[in-house]
């Protein structure tokens, strides 16, 4: 109904082309929202740090604005699934097994950035 839709989501950033990649099931509210309007924003932040002797946290964040596109090429999608999975496990046999089982029921999509902004916030 035109409302923004935000949720936590795992991603892989490709340093070579500057795009972010995601995966999900092929149906659901997120996919419906992207199909209705592929303009998206994506926010990520780090664990933060404290300066010596200071109680406040300093958190770095980045917001990416761009357009989301479905990755149609099955081989490219499988490679992206591998890269994303390697963030969480180095067990390549497990990763390949999961891709084999679930790739046909999984959607891969690419966020092509149009504008990126970042900052450090001091929570004092």
mmCIF file of C-alpha atoms in Angstrom:
data_model
loop_
_atom_site.group_PDB
_atom_site.id
_atom_site.type_symbol
_atom_site.label_atom_id
_atom_site.label_comp_id
_atom_site.label_asym_id
_atom_site.label_seq_id
_atom_site.Cartn_x
_atom_site.Cartn_y
_atom_site.Cartn_z
ATOM 1 C CA UNK A 1 0.000 0.000 0.000
ATOM 2 C CA UNK A 2 2.912 2.343 -0.635
ATOM 3 C CA UNK A 3 4.500 1.986 2.804
ATOM 4 C CA UNK A 4 8.264 1.516 3.047
ATOM 5 C CA UNK A 5 9.285 -1.976 4.107
ATOM 6 C CA UNK A 6 12.398 -2.497 6.207
ATOM 7 C CA UNK A 7 13.893 -5.680 7.558
ATOM 8 C CA UNK A 8 17.267 -7.091 8.611
ATOM 9 C CA UNK A 9 18.842 -9.074 5.789
ATOM 10 C CA UNK A 10 22.155 -10.769 5.009
ATOM 11 C CA UNK A 11 24.168 -9.440 2.100
ATOM 12 C CA UNK A 12 27.370 -9.821 0.121
ATOM 13 C CA UNK A 13 29.188 -6.772 -1.218
ATOM 14 C CA UNK A 14 31.056 -7.198 -4.506
ATOM 15 C CA UNK A 15 34.051 -4.860 -4.384
ATOM 16 C CA UNK A 16 34.660 -5.313 -8.119
ATOM 17 C CA UNK A 17 31.369 -3.833 -9.313
ATOM 18 C CA UNK A 18 30.133 -1.998 -6.193
ATOM 19 C CA UNK A 19 26.853 -3.922 -6.047
ATOM 20 C CA UNK A 20 25.240 -5.631 -3.073
ATOM 21 C CA UNK A 21 23.643 -9.053 -3.358
ATOM 22 C CA UNK A 22 20.882 -10.745 -1.389
ATOM 23 C CA UNK A 23 18.841 -13.920 -1.484
ATOM 24 C CA UNK A 24 15.378 -14.966 -0.376
ATOM 25 C CA UNK A 25 12.446 -17.145 -1.243
ATOM 26 C CA UNK A 26 10.660 -16.372 -4.484
ATOM 27 C CA UNK A 27 7.448 -15.190 -2.831
ATOM 28 C CA UNK A 28 6.548 -12.883 0.010
ATOM 29 C CA UNK A 29 6.009 -9.278 1.015
ATOM 30 C CA UNK A 30 9.628 -8.248 0.340
ATOM 31 C CA UNK A 31 9.542 -9.587 -3.226
ATOM 32 C CA UNK A 32 6.110 -8.042 -3.857
ATOM 33 C CA UNK A 33 7.419 -4.666 -2.656
ATOM 34 C CA UNK A 34 10.517 -4.860 -4.883
ATOM 35 C CA UNK A 35 8.424 -5.822 -7.909
ATOM 36 C CA UNK A 36 6.041 -2.911 -7.246
ATOM 37 C CA UNK A 37 8.903 -0.411 -6.896
ATOM 38 C CA UNK A 38 12.533 -1.390 -7.297
ATOM 39 C CA UNK A 39 13.811 1.788 -5.607
ATOM 40 C CA UNK A 40 15.297 0.681 -2.285
ATOM 41 C CA UNK A 41 17.520 1.806 0.534
ATOM 42 C CA UNK A 42 19.817 -0.458 2.511
ATOM 43 C CA UNK A 43 21.406 0.416 5.854
ATOM 44 C CA UNK A 44 24.295 -1.343 7.561
ATOM 45 C CA UNK A 45 26.313 -0.434 10.656
ATOM 46 C CA UNK A 46 29.304 -1.790 12.527
ATOM 47 C CA UNK A 47 29.782 -2.940 16.133
ATOM 48 C CA UNK A 48 30.941 0.498 17.159
ATOM 49 C CA UNK A 49 33.790 1.520 19.416
ATOM 50 C CA UNK A 50 34.420 3.507 22.567
ATOM 51 C CA UNK A 51 37.165 6.092 22.873
ATOM 52 C CA UNK A 52 39.476 5.590 25.849
ATOM 53 C CA UNK A 53 37.852 6.944 28.997
ATOM 54 C CA UNK A 54 34.526 7.652 27.263
ATOM 55 C CA UNK A 55 31.257 5.836 27.977
ATOM 56 C CA UNK A 56 29.579 6.702 24.678
ATOM 57 C CA UNK A 57 29.598 4.423 21.659
ATOM 58 C CA UNK A 58 30.677 5.613 18.219
ATOM 59 C CA UNK A 59 28.887 3.741 15.442
ATOM 60 C CA UNK A 60 29.688 3.916 11.739
ATOM 61 C CA UNK A 61 26.804 3.439 9.342
ATOM 62 C CA UNK A 62 26.250 3.470 5.605
ATOM 63 C CA UNK A 63 23.012 3.905 3.691
ATOM 64 C CA UNK A 64 22.831 2.835 0.056
ATOM 65 C CA UNK A 65 20.084 4.114 -2.233
ATOM 66 C CA UNK A 66 19.571 2.370 -5.531
ATOM 67 C CA UNK A 67 17.526 -0.036 -7.563
ATOM 68 C CA UNK A 68 17.054 -3.743 -6.962
ATOM 69 C CA UNK A 69 17.293 -6.167 -9.879
ATOM 70 C CA UNK A 70 16.695 -9.896 -10.010
ATOM 71 C CA UNK A 71 19.742 -11.935 -11.059
ATOM 72 C CA UNK A 72 18.358 -14.107 -13.863
ATOM 73 C CA UNK A 73 21.534 -16.077 -14.692
ATOM 74 C CA UNK A 74 21.459 -19.288 -12.601
ATOM 75 C CA UNK A 75 25.250 -19.743 -12.634
ATOM 76 C CA UNK A 76 25.843 -16.164 -11.514
ATOM 77 C CA UNK A 77 23.225 -16.581 -8.772
ATOM 78 C CA UNK A 78 24.896 -19.802 -7.539
ATOM 79 C CA UNK A 79 28.253 -18.024 -7.331
ATOM 80 C CA UNK A 80 26.660 -15.191 -5.360
ATOM 81 C CA UNK A 81 25.058 -17.726 -2.990
ATOM 82 C CA UNK A 82 28.541 -19.215 -2.425
ATOM 83 C CA UNK A 83 30.089 -15.819 -1.670
ATOM 84 C CA UNK A 84 27.267 -14.924 0.693
ATOM 85 C CA UNK A 85 27.506 -18.302 2.455
ATOM 86 C CA UNK A 86 31.268 -18.017 2.914
ATOM 87 C CA UNK A 87 30.605 -15.089 5.264
ATOM 88 C CA UNK A 88 29.089 -17.607 7.685
ATOM 89 C CA UNK A 89 30.921 -20.912 7.101
ATOM 90 C CA UNK A 90 33.991 -22.173 5.299
ATOM 91 C CA UNK A 91 32.418 -25.618 4.789
ATOM 92 C CA UNK A 92 32.250 -25.611 0.988
ATOM 93 C CA UNK A 93 30.761 -29.117 0.823
ATOM 94 C CA UNK A 94 27.851 -27.928 2.963
ATOM 95 C CA UNK A 95 27.465 -24.764 0.884
ATOM 96 C CA UNK A 96 27.445 -26.678 -2.400
ATOM 97 C CA UNK A 97 24.920 -29.162 -0.985
ATOM 98 C CA UNK A 98 22.582 -26.351 0.113
ATOM 99 C CA UNK A 99 22.869 -24.601 -3.249
ATOM 100 C CA UNK A 100 22.094 -27.869 -5.019
ATOM 101 C CA UNK A 101 18.993 -28.405 -2.851
ATOM 102 C CA UNK A 102 17.607 -24.879 -2.729
ATOM 103 C CA UNK A 103 18.848 -22.821 -5.709
ATOM 104 C CA UNK A 104 15.704 -23.502 -7.747
ATOM 105 C CA UNK A 105 13.471 -22.169 -4.965
ATOM 106 C CA UNK A 106 15.699 -19.202 -4.116
ATOM 107 C CA UNK A 107 15.763 -15.747 -5.636
ATOM 108 C CA UNK A 108 18.990 -13.782 -6.005
ATOM 109 C CA UNK A 109 18.866 -10.037 -6.397
ATOM 110 C CA UNK A 110 21.331 -7.223 -6.908
ATOM 111 C CA UNK A 111 21.256 -3.700 -5.502
ATOM 112 C CA UNK A 112 22.881 -1.283 -7.926
ATOM 113 C CA UNK A 113 23.813 1.806 -5.907
ATOM 114 C CA UNK A 114 22.848 5.262 -7.138
ATOM 115 C CA UNK A 115 23.826 7.167 -3.977
ATOM 116 C CA UNK A 116 25.785 6.127 -0.885
ATOM 117 C CA UNK A 117 26.179 8.079 2.322
ATOM 118 C CA UNK A 118 27.880 7.255 5.594
ATOM 119 C CA UNK A 119 28.646 8.748 8.959
ATOM 120 C CA UNK A 120 29.914 8.103 12.466
ATOM 121 C CA UNK A 121 27.359 8.762 15.183
ATOM 122 C CA UNK A 122 28.450 9.508 18.752
ATOM 123 C CA UNK A 123 25.716 8.338 21.120
ATOM 124 C CA UNK A 124 26.661 10.796 23.884
#
